[in-house]
Structures are given as structure tokens and as C-alpha cells.
Short mmCIF file of C-alpha atoms in Angstrom, two decimals:
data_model
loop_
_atom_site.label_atom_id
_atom_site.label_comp_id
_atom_site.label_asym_id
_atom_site.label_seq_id
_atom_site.Cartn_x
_atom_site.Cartn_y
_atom_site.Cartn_z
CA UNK A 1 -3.60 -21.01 30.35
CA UNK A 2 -1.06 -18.04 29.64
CA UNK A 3 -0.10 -20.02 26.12
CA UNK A 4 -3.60 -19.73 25.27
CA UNK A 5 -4.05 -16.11 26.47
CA UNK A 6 -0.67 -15.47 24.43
CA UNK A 7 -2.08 -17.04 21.01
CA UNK A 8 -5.46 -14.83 21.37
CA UNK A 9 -3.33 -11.52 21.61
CA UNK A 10 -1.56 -12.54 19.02
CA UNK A 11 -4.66 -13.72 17.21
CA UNK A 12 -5.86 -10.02 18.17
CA UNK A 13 -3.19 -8.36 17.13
CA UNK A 14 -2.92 -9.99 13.40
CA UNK A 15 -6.42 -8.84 13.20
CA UNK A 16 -5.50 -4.87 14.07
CA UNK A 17 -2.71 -5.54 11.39
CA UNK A 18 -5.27 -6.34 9.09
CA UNK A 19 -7.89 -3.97 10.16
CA UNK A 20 -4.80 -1.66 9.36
CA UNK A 21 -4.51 -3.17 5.63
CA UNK A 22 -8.07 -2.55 5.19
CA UNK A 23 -7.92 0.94 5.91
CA UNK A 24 -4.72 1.53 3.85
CA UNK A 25 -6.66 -0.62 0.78
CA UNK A 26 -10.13 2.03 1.46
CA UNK A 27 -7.74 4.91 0.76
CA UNK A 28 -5.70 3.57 -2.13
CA UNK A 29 -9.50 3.02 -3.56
CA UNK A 30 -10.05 6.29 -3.06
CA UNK A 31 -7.23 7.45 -4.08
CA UNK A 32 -8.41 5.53 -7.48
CA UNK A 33 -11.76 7.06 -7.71
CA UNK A 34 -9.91 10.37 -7.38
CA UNK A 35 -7.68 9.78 -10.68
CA UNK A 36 -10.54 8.40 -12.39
CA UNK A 37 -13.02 11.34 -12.42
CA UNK A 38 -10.10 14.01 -11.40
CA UNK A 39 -11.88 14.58 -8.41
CA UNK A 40 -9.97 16.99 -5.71
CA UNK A 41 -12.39 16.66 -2.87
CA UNK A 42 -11.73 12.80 -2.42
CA UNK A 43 -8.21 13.53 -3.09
CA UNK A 44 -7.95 15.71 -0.71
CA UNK A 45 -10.21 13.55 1.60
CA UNK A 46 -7.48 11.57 2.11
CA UNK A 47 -4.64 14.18 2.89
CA UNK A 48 -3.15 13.58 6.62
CA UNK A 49 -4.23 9.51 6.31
CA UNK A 50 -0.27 9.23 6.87
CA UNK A 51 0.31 10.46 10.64
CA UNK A 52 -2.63 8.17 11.67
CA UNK A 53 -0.87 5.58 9.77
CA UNK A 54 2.25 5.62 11.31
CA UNK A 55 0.83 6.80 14.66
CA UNK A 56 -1.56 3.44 14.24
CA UNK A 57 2.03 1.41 13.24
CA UNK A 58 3.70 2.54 16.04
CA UNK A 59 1.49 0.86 18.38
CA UNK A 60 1.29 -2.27 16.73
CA UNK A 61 4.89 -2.30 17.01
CA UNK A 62 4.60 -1.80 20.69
CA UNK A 63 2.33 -4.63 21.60
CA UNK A 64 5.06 -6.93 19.49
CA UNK A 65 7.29 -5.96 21.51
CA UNK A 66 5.40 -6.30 24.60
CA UNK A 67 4.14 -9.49 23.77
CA UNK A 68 7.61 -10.76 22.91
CA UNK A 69 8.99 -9.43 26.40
CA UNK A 70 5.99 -10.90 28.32
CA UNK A 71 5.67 -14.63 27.26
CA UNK A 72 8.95 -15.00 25.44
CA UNK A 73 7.46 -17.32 22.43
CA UNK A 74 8.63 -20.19 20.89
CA UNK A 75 10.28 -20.35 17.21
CA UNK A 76 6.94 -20.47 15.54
CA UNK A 77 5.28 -17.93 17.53
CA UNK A 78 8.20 -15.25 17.17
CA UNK A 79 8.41 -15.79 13.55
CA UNK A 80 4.47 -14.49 13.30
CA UNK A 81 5.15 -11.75 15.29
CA UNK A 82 8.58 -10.03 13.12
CA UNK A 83 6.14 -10.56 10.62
CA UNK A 84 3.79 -8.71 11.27
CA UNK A 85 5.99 -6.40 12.32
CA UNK A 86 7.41 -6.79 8.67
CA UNK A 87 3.54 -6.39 6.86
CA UNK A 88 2.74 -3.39 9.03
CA UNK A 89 6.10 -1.36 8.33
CA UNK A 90 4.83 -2.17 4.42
CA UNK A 91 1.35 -1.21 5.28
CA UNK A 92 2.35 1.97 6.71
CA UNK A 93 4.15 2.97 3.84
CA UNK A 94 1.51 2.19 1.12
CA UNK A 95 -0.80 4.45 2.73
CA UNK A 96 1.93 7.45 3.05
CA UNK A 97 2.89 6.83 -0.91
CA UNK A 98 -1.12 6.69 -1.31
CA UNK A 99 -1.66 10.31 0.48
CA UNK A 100 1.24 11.46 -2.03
CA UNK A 101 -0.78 10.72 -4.84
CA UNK A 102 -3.68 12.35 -3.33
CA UNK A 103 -1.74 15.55 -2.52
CA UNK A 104 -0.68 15.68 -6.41
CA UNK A 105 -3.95 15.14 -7.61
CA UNK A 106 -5.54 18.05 -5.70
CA UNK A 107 -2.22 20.03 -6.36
CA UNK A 108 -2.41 19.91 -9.58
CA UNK A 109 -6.46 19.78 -10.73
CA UNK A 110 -6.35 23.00 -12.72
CA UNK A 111 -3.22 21.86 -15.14
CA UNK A 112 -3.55 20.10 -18.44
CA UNK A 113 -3.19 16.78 -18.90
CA UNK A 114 -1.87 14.27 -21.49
CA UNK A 115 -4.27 11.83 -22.18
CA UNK A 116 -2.16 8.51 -23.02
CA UNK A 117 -0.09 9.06 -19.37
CA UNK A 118 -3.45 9.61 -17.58
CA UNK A 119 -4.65 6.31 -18.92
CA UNK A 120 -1.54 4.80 -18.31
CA UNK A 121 -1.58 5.98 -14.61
CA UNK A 122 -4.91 4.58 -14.45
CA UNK A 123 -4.27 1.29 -15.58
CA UNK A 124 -1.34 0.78 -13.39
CA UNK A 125 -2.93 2.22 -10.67
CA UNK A 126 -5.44 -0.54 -10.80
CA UNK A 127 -2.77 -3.20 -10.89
CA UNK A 128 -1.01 -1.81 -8.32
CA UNK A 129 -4.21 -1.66 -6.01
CA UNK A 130 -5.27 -5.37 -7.01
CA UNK A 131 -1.52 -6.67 -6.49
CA UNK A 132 -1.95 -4.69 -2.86
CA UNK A 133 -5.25 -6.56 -2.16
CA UNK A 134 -3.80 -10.10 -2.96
CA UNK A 135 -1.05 -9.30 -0.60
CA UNK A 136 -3.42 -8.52 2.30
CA UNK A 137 -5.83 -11.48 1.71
CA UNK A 138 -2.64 -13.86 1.03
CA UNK A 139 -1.36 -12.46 4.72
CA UNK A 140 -4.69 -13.37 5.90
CA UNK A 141 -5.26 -17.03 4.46
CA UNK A 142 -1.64 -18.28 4.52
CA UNK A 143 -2.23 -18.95 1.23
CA UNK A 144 1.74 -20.43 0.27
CA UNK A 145 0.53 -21.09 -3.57
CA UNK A 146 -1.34 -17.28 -4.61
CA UNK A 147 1.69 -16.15 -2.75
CA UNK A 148 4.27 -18.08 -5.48
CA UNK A 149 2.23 -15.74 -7.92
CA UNK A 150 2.63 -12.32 -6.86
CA UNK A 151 5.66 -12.41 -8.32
CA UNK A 152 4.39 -12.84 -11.99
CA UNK A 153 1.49 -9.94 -11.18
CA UNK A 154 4.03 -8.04 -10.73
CA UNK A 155 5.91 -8.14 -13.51
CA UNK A 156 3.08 -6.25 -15.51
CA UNK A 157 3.21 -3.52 -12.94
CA UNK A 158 6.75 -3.24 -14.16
CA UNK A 159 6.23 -2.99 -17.60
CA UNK A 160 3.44 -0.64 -17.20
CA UNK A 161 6.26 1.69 -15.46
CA UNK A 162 8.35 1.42 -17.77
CA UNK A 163 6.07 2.60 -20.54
CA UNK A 164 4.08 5.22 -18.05
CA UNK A 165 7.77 6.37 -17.24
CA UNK A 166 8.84 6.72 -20.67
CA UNK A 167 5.53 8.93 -21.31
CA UNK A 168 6.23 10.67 -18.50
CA UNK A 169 9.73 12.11 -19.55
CA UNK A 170 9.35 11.88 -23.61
CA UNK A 171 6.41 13.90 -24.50
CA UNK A 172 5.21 14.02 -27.90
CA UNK A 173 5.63 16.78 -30.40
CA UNK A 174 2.45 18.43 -29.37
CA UNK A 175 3.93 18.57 -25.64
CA UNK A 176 0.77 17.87 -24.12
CA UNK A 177 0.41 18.18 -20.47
CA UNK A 178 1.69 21.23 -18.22
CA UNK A 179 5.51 20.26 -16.86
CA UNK A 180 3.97 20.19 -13.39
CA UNK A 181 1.10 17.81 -13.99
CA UNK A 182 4.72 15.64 -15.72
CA UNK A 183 6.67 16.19 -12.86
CA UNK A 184 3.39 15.23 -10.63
CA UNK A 185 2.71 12.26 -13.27
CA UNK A 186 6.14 10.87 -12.69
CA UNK A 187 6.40 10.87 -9.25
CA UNK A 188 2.80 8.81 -9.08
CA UNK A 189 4.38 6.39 -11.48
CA UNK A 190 7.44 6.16 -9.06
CA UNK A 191 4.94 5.66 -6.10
CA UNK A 192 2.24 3.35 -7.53
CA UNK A 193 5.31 0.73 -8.82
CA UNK A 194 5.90 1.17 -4.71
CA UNK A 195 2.71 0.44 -3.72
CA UNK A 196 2.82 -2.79 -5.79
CA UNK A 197 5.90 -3.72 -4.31
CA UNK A 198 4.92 -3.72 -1.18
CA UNK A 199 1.71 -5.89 -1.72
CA UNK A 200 4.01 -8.43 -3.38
CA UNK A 201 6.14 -7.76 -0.19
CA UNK A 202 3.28 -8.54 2.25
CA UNK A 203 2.58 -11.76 1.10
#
């Protein structure tokens, strides 16, 4: 009886980690949707996600610990629970690199843009959202093979860096795009390549 009442808190407590994953995942869509139509109200929607994040983290961390000190678990068992230990610490970061976005985007919604970055930005934030989302459902199914994959999916985040970076610090002639909105631009690059990473990471 307390092995079975160990393996439903732990069931119960992978499922807060991925309750967790699905609210980080609702705000990097947001955070999306905010890019896409340069909307400031969702952006800034999203601003103080982070301390709820890491508060919500924090606790998880606690009942690993708690469990671990309660019914001391086997091999098995105690690898599940430094993992998700391990996915949560990656969770809780996504969502603080995702309310950085968001705080650029409203920060800067009044400076001019360069075109070619912004779509650049766009389309790696979409592969760095969809590389996030195959890490959380990979965590969720066990699923040993998609996980084997991530790696490749990730490779075309990292070329899309490289050529959002190079926009990023070698404008054009024409010099579109105010140096804030740059700096700004940059640093989302920097972040979403993050993001990516730790969706590979997760699963």
C-alpha cells in the first residue's frame, strides 16, 4: 500500500509538471500572437508570468524532495523524480525568457521596424515554440524515438539564428529599424534560440 500511494504522487506530481508546461506553452503562444500583429496588450498580458513561474517551480521542487525523504525510492523511481526536477528548472526558464520577449515587444511598439528581421523573428519564433511543444508531449509519452529527433529540429533553429543574428547586427544601407527595436530584436533572437534549447532539453 505505501508503494502504490508513492507511484500516484508521483503520478500527480508529473501531471503538475506538465500542467506547468502547458501554461509556459499558452504564454509562448501568446507571446507569438503578440509578434505577429505587434500587439502590446497581449504582450503585456503576459508581463509578471515569471514570479508565478518560479514561485509554481519552487514547489514542485519541494514535493520532490519530500517525496524522496518520505518513501526513499528505488533506482527507477528516483531517476523520474531528478527529472522532473530537471524538465521543470527548463520549464521555468522558458516562460521567464518568454515574458522577456513580451516586455520588448510592448517596450518597444512605437519604434520602426525592419521588415526581413521581423519575419525572421517570426519564423524562428514558430520553430522555437513547435520544438518546445515536442519536448513537452515527448516528456509526456516517453516517446525514446521523436526524442532521437529533436536534435535535427533543432538544427534549423540554429541556422535561423544565425541569419536573424546576422540581420540583427548588419543592417542594410537604408538602416532600417530604430537601434532600440535592434538591440530589442537581438536579444529575442538570443532568447527564442533558448527557448528551443530547452524544449530539445526536456525531452
Amino acid at each position: 500500500m505505501p508503494r502504490e500511494t508513492f507511484h500516484r504522487e508521483l503520478d500527480q506530481l508529473v501531471e503538475e509538471v506538465l500542467e506547468l508546461g502547458r501554461e509556459v506553452d499558452s504564454c509562448i503562444g501568446a507571446m507569438l500572437d503578440a509578434l505577429e500583429a505587434h500587439d502590446t496588450e497581449v504582450a503585456r498580458s503576459q508581463l509578471g508570468v515569471d514570479t508565478r513561474y518560479k514561485e509554481w517551480g519552487a514547489e514542485i521542487d519541494e514535493e520532490c524532495i519530500i517525496l524522496q525523504a518520505r518513501q526513499a525510492p528505488v533506482a527507477r523511481d528516483l531517476r523520474l523524480l531528478y527529472t522532473v526536477q530537471g524538465v521543470t528548472n527548463h520549464l521555468v526558464r522558458a516562460g521567464t525568457l518568454c515574458e522577456h520577449i513580451c516586455r520588448g515587444i510592448a517596450e518597444t511598439s512605437d519604434a520602426e521596424r525592419d521588415p526581413d528581421l521581423e519575419a525572421s523573428l517570426l519564423e524562428m519564433a514558430r520553430g522555437a515554440r513547435e520544438l518546445f511543444r515536442q519536448g513537452l508531449e515527448i516528456f509526456e509519452t516517453r516517446d525514446i524515438d521523436r526524442a532521437r529527433d529533436l536534435e535535427a529540429a533543432d538544427d534549423k533553429v540554429d541556422l535561423l539564428y544565425s541569419e536573424a543574428m546576422n540581420l540583427a547586427v548588419n543592417p542594410g544601407k537604408e538602416g532600417i529599424g530604430s537601434p532600440e527595436w535592434r538591440v530589442r530584436a537581438a536579444l529575442t533572437v538570443h532568447y527564442l534560440e533558448r527557448i528551443a534549447d530547452h524544449g530539445v532539453d526536456i525531452g
